[in-house]
PDB file of C-alpha atoms and ligand atoms in Angstrom:
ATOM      1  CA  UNK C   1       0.000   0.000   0.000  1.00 51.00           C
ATOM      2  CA  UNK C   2       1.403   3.513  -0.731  1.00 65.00           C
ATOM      3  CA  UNK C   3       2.514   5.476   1.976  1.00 85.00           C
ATOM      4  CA  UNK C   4       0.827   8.607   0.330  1.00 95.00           C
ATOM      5  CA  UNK C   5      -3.206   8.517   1.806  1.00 97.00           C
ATOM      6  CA  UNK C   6      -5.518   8.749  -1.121  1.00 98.00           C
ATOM      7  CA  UNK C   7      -8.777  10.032  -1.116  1.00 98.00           C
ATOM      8  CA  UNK C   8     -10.973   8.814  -4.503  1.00 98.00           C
ATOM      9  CA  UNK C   9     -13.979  10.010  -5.390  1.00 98.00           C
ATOM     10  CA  UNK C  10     -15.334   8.263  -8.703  1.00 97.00           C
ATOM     11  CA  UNK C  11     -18.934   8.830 -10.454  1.00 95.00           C
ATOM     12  CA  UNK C  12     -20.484   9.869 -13.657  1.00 93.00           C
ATOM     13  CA  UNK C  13     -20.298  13.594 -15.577  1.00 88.00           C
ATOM     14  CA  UNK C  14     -22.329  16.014 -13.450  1.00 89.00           C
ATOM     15  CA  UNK C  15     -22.551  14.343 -10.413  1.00 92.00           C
ATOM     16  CA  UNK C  16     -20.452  17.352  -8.347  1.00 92.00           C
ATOM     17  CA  UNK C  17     -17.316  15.050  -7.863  1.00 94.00           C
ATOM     18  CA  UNK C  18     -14.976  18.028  -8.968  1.00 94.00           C
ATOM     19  CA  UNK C  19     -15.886  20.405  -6.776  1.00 94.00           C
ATOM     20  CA  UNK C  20     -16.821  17.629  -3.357  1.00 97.00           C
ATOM     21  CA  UNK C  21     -13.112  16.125  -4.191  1.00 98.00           C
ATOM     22  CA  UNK C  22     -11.838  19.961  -4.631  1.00 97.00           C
ATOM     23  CA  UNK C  23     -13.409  20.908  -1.477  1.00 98.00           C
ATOM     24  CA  UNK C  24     -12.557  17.975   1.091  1.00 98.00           C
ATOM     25  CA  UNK C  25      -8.875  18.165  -0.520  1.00 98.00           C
ATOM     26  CA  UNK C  26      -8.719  21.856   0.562  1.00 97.00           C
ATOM     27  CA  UNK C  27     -10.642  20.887   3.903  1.00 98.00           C
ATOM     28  CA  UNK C  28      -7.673  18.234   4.509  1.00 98.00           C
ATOM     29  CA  UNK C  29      -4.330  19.971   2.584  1.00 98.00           C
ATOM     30  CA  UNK C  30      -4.303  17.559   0.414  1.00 98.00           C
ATOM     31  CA  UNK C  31      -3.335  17.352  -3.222  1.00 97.00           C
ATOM     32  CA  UNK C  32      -6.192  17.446  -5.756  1.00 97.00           C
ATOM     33  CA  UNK C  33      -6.270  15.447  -9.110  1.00 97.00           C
ATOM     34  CA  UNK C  34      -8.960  16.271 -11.942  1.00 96.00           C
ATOM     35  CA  UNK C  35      -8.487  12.929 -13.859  1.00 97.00           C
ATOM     36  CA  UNK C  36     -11.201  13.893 -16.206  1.00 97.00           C
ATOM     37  CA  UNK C  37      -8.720  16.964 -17.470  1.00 97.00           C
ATOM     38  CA  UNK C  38      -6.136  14.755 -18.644  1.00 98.00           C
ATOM     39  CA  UNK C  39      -8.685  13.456 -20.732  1.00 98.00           C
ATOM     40  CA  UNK C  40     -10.107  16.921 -21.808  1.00 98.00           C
ATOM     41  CA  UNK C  41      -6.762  17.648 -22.533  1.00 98.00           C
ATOM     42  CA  UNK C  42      -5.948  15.122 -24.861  1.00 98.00           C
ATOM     43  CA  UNK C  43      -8.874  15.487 -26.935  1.00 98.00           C
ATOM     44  CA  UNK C  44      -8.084  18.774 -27.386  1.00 98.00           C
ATOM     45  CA  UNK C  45      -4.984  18.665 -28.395  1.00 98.00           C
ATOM     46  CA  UNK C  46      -6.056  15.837 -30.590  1.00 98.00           C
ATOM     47  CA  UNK C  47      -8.120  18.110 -32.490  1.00 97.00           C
ATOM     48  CA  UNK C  48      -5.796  21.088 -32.765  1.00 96.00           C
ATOM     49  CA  UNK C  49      -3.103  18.724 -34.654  1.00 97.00           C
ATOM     50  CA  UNK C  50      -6.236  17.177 -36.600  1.00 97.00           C
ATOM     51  CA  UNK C  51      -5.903  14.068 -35.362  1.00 98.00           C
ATOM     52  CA  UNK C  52      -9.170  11.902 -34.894  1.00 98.00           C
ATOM     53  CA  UNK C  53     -10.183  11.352 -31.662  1.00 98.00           C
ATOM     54  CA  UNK C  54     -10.639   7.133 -32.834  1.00 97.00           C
ATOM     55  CA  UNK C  55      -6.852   7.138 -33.889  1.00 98.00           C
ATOM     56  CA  UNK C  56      -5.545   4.951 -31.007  1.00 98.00           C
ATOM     57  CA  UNK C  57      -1.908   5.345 -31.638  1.00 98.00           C
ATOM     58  CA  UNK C  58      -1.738   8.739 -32.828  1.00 98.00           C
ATOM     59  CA  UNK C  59      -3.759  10.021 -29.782  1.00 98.00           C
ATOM     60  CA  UNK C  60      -1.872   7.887 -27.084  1.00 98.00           C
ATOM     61  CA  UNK C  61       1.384   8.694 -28.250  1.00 98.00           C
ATOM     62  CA  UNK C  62       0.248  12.487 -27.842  1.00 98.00           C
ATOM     63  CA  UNK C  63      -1.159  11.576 -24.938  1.00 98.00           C
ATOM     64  CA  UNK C  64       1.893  10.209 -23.403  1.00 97.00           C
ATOM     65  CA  UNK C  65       4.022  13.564 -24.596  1.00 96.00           C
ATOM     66  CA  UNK C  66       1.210  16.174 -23.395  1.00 96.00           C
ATOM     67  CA  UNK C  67       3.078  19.196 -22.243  1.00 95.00           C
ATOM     68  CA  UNK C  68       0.953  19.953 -18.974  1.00 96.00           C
ATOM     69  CA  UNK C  69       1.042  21.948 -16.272  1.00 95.00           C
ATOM     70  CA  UNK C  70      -1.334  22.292 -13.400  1.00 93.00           C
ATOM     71  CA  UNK C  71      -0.979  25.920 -11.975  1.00 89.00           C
ATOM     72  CA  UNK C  72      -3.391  26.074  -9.016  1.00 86.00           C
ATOM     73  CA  UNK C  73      -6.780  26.537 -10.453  1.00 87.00           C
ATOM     74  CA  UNK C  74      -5.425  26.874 -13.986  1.00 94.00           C
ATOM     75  CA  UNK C  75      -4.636  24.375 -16.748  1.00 96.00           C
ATOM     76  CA  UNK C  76      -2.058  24.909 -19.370  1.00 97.00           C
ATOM     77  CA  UNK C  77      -1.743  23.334 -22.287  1.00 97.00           C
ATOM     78  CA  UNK C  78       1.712  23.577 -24.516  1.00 95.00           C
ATOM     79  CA  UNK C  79       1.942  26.744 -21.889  1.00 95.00           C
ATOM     80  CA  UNK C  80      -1.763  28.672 -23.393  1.00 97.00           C
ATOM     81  CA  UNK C  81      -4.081  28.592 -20.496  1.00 98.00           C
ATOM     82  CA  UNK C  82      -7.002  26.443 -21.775  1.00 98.00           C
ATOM     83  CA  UNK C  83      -8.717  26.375 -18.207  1.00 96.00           C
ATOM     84  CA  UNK C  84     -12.442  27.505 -19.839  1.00 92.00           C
ATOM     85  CA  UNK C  85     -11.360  25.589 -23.374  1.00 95.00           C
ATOM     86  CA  UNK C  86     -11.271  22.159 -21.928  1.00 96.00           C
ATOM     87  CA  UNK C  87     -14.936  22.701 -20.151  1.00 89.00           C
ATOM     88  CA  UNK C  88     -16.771  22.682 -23.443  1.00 84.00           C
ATOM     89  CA  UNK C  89     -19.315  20.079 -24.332  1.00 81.00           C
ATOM     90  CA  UNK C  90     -17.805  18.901 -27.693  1.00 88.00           C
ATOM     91  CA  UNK C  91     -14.473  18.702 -25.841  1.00 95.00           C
ATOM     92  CA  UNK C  92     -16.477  16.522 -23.093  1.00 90.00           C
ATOM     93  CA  UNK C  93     -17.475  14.378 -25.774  1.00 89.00           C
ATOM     94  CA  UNK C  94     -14.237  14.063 -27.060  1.00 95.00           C
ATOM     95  CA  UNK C  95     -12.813  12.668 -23.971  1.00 96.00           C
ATOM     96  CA  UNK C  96     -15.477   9.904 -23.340  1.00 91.00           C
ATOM     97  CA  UNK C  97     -14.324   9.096 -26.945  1.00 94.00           C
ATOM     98  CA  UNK C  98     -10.167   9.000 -26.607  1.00 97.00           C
ATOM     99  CA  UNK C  99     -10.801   7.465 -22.784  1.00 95.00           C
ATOM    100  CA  UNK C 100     -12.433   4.647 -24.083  1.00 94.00           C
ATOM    101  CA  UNK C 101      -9.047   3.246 -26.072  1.00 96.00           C
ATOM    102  CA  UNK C 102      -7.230   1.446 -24.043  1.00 97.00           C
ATOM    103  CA  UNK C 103      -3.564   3.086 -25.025  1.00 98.00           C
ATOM    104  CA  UNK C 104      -4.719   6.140 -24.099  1.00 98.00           C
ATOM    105  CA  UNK C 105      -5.712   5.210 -20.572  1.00 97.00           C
ATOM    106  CA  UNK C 106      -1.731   3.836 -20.224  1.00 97.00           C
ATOM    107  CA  UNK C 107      -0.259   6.747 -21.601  1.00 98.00           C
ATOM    108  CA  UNK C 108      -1.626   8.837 -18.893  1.00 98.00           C
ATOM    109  CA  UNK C 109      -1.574   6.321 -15.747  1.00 97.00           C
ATOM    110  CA  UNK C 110       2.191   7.412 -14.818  1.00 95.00           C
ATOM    111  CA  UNK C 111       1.029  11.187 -14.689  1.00 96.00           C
ATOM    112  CA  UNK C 112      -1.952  10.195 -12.946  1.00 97.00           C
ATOM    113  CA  UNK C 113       0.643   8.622  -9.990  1.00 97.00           C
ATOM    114  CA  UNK C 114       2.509  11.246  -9.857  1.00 95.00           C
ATOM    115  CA  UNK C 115      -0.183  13.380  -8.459  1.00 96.00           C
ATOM    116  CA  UNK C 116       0.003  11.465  -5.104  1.00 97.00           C
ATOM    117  CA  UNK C 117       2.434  12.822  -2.673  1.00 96.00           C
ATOM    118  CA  UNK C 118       2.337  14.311   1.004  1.00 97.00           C
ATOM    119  CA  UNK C 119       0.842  14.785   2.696  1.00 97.00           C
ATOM    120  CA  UNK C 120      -2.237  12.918   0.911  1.00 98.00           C
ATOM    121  CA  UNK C 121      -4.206  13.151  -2.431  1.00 98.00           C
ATOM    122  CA  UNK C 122      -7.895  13.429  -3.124  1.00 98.00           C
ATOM    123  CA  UNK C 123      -8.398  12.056  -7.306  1.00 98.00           C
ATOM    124  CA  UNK C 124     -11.407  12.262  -9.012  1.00 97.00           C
ATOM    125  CA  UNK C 125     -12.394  10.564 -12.116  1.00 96.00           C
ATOM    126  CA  UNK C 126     -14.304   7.188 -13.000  1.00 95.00           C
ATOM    127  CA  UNK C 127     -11.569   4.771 -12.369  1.00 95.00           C
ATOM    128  CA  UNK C 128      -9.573   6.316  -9.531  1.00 97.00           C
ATOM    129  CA  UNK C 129     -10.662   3.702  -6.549  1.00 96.00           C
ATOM    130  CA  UNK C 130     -10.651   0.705  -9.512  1.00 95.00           C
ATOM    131  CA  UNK C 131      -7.736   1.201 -11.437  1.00 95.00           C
ATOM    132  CA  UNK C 132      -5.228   4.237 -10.668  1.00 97.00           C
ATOM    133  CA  UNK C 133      -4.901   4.064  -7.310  1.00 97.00           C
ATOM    134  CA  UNK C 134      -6.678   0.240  -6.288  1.00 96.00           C
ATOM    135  CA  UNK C 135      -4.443   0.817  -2.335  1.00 96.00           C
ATOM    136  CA  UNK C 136      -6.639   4.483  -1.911  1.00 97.00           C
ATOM    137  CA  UNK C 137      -7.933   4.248   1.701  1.00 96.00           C
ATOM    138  CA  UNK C 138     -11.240   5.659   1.232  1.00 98.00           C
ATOM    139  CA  UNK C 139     -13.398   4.883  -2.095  1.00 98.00           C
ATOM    140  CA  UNK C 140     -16.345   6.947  -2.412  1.00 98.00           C
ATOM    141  CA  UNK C 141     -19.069   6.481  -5.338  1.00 97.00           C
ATOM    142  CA  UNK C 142     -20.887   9.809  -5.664  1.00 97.00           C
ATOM    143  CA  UNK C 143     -23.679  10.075  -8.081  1.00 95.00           C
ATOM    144  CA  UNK C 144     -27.056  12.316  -8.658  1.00 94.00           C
ATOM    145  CA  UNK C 145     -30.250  11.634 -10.512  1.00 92.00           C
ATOM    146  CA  UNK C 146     -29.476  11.848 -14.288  1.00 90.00           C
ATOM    147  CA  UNK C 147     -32.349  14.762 -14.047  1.00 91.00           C
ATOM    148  CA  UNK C 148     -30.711  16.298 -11.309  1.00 94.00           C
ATOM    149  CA  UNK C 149     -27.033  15.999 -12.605  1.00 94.00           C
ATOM    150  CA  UNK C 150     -28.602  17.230 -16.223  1.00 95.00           C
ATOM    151  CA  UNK C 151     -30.334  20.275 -14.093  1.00 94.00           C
ATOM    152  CA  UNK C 152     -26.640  21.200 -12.433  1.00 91.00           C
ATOM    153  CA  UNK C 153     -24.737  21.222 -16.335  1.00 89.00           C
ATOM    154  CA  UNK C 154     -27.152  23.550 -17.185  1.00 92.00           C
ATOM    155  CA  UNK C 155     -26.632  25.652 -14.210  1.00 90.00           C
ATOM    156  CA  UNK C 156     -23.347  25.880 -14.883  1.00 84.00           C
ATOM    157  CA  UNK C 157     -23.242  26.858 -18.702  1.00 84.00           C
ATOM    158  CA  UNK C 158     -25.739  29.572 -17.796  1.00 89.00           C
ATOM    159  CA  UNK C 159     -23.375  30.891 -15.198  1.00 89.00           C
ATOM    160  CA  UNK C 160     -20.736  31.156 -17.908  1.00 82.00           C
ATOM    161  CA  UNK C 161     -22.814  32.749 -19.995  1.00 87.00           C
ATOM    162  CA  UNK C 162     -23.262  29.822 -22.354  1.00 83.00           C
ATOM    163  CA  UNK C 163     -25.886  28.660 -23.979  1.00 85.00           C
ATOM    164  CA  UNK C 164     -27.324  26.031 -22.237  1.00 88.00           C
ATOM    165  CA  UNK C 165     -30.456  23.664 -23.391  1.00 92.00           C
ATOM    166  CA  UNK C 166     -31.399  21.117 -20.758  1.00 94.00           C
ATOM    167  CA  UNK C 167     -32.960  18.317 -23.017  1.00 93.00           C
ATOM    168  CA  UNK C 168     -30.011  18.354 -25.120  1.00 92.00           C
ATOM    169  CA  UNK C 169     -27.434  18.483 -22.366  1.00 91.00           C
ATOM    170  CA  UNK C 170     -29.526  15.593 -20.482  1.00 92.00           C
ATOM    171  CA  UNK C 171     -29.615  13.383 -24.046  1.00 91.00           C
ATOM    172  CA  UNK C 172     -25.602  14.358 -23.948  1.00 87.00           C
ATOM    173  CA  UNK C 173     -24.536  13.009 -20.254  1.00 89.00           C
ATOM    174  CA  UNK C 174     -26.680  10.093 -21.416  1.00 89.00           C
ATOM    175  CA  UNK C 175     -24.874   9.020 -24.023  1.00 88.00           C
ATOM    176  CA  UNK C 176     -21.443   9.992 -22.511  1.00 85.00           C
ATOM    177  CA  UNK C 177     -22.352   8.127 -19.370  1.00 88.00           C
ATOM    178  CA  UNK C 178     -23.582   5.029 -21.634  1.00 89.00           C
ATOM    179  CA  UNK C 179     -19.728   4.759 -23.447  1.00 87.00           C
ATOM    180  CA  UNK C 180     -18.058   4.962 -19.821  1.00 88.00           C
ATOM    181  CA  UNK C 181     -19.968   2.191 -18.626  1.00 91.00           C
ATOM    182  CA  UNK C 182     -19.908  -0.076 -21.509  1.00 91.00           C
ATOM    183  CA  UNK C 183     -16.397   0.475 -22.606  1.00 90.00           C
ATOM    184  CA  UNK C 184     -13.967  -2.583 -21.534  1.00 89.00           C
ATOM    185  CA  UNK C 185     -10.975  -1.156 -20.017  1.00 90.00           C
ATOM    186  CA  UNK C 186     -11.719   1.277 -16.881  1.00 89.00           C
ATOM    187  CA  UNK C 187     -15.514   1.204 -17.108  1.00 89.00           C
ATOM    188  CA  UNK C 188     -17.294   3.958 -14.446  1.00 90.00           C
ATOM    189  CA  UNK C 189     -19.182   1.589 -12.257  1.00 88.00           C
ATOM    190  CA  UNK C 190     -19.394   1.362  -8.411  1.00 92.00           C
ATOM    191  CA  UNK C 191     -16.970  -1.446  -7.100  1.00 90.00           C
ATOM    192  CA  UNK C 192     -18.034  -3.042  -3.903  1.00 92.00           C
ATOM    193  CA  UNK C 193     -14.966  -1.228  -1.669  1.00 95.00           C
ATOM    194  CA  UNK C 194     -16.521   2.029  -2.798  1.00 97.00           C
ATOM    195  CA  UNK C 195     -19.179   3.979  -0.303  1.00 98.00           C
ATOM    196  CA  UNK C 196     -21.826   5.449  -2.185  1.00 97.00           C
ATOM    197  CA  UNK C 197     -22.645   9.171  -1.661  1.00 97.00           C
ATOM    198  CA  UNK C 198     -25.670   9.554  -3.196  1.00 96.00           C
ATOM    199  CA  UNK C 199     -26.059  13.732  -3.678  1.00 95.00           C
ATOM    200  CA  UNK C 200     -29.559  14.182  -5.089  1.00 95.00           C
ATOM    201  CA  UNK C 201     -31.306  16.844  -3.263  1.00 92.00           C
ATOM    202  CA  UNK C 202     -27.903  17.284  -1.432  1.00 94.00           C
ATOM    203  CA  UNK C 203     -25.790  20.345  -1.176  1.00 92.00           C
ATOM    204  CA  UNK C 204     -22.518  20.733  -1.788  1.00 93.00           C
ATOM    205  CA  UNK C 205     -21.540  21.496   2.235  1.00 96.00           C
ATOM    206  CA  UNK C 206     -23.084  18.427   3.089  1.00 97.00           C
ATOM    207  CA  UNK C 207     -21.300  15.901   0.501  1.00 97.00           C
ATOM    208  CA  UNK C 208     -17.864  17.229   1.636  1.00 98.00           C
ATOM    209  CA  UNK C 209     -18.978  16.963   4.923  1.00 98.00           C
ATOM    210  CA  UNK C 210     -19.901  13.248   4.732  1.00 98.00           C
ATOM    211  CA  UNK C 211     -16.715  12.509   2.819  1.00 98.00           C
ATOM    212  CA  UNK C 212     -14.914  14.177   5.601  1.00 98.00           C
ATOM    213  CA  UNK C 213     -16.886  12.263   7.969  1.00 98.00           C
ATOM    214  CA  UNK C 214     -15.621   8.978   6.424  1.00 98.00           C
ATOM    215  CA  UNK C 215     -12.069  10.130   6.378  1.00 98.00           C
ATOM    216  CA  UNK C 216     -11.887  10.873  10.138  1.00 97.00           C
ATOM    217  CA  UNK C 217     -13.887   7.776  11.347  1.00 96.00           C
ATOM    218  CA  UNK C 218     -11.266   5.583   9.236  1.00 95.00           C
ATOM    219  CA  UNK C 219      -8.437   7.522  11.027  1.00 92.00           C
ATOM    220  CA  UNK C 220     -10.114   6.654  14.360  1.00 90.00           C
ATOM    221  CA  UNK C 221     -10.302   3.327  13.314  1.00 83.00           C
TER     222      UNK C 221
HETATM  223  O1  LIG H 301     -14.868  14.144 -15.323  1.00 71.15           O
HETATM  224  P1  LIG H 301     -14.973  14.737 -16.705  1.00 71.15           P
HETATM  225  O2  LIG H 301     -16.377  14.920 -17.184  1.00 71.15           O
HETATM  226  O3  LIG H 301     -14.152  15.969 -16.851  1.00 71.15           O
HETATM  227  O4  LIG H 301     -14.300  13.647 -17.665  1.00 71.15           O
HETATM  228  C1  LIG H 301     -14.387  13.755 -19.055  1.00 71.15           C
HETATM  229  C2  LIG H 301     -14.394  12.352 -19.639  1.00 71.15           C
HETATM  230  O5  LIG H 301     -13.136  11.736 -19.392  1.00 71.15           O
HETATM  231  C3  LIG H 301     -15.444  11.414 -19.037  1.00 71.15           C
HETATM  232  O6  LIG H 301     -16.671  11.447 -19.724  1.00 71.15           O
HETATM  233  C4  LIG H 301     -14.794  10.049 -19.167  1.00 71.15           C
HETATM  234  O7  LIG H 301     -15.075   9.477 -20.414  1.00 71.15           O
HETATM  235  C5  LIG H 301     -13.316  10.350 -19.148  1.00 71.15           C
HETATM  236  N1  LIG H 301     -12.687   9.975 -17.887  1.00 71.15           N
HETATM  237  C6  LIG H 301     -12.292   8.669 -17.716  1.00 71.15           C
HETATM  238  N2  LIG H 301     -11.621   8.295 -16.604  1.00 71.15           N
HETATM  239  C7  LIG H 301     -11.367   9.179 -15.633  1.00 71.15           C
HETATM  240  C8  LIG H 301     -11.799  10.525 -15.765  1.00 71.15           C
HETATM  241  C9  LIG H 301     -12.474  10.885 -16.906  1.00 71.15           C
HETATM  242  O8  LIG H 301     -12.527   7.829 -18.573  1.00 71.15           O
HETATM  243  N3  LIG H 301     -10.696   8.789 -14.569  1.00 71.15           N
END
């Protein structure tokens, strides 16, 4: 088991994992990995250098070279600041598409890894507790209502000023969810050593304080 404490919190698009794992990692100084950015990021870059997003070895080998860097809240990409650029739905669709080949999800597994260190990490994604990090002490499932999750996408566009059409972006987190399940490496399901955290009709205060909840009754274990 690694000596590093990890923290995962796995689920599908919308659920709120990104901002419960951001806010229990800042609630516990820990380290915070968006897995789902890596992803974001390769797609993108995919399509800048025209490459299709099916082309296993083309995209994995970018993959693999990505030049990254994770400054704080913002994400860099070949050093341009592509923070807001990654958060778009086409580029969200992208990413279901390039995480669902296998090479891909190897290229980035050593980057992934390197994102636990002291004093403790808190990764989100849909493989974190299964695959990346299978030693994590605590494994927490979080999911919402698919109406409830498509209600909070919305929510956000509209807050950044984007268009936002909720039948459409529910019909969109449907399908995206559908290819994460049914794909065969890494699929987002909840494993047995995972606690679910179900957050319909939650709020955000009281999902990071359940997850913190779990954290400290494991220390007092
Ligand atoms: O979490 P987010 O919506 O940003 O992730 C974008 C996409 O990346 C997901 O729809 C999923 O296909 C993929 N992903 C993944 N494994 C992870 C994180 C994200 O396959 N650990």
């Amino acid at each position: 088991m690694s000596l590093v404490p990890v923290i995962t919190i796995d689920g599908p698009s919308a659920s709120g994992k990104g901002t419960v794992a951001q806010r229990v990692a800042a609630a516990l100084g820990f380290h915070y990995l968006d897995s789902g950015a890596l992803y974001r990021l390769t797609a993108l870059a995919a399509e800048r250098r025209d490459l299709r997003w099916r082309d296993e070895v083309d995209v994995a080998r970018l993959a693999g070279e990505l030049d990254v860097e994770f400054d704080g809240a913002a994400i860099l990409l070949d050093g341009e600041n592509v923070t807001e650029a990654i958060r778009g739905e086409s580029v969200g669709i992208g990413a279901s598409i390039v995480a669902a080949l296998p090479a891909v999800r190897t290229a980035l597994l050593a980057r992934q890894h390197a994102f636990a260190r002291a004093p403790g990490l808190v990764a989100d994604g849909r493989d974190m507790g299964s695959v990346v990090f299978p030693d994590a002490r605590l494994k927490v499932f979080l999911t919402a209502s698919a109406q409830a999750r498509a209600e909070r996408r919305c929510k956000q566009l509209r807050e950044r000023g984007e268009p936002a059409d909720l039948a459409a972006i529910a019909a969109d987190l449907e399908s995206r969810d559908a290819r994460d399940r049914a794909r065969a490496v890494a699929p987002l399901q909840q494993w047995p050593d995972a606690l679910l955290l179900d957050t319909t009709g939650m709020g955000i205060d009281e999902a990071v304080d359940q997850v913190c909840r779990w954290w400290e009754s494991l220390l007092n274990a």
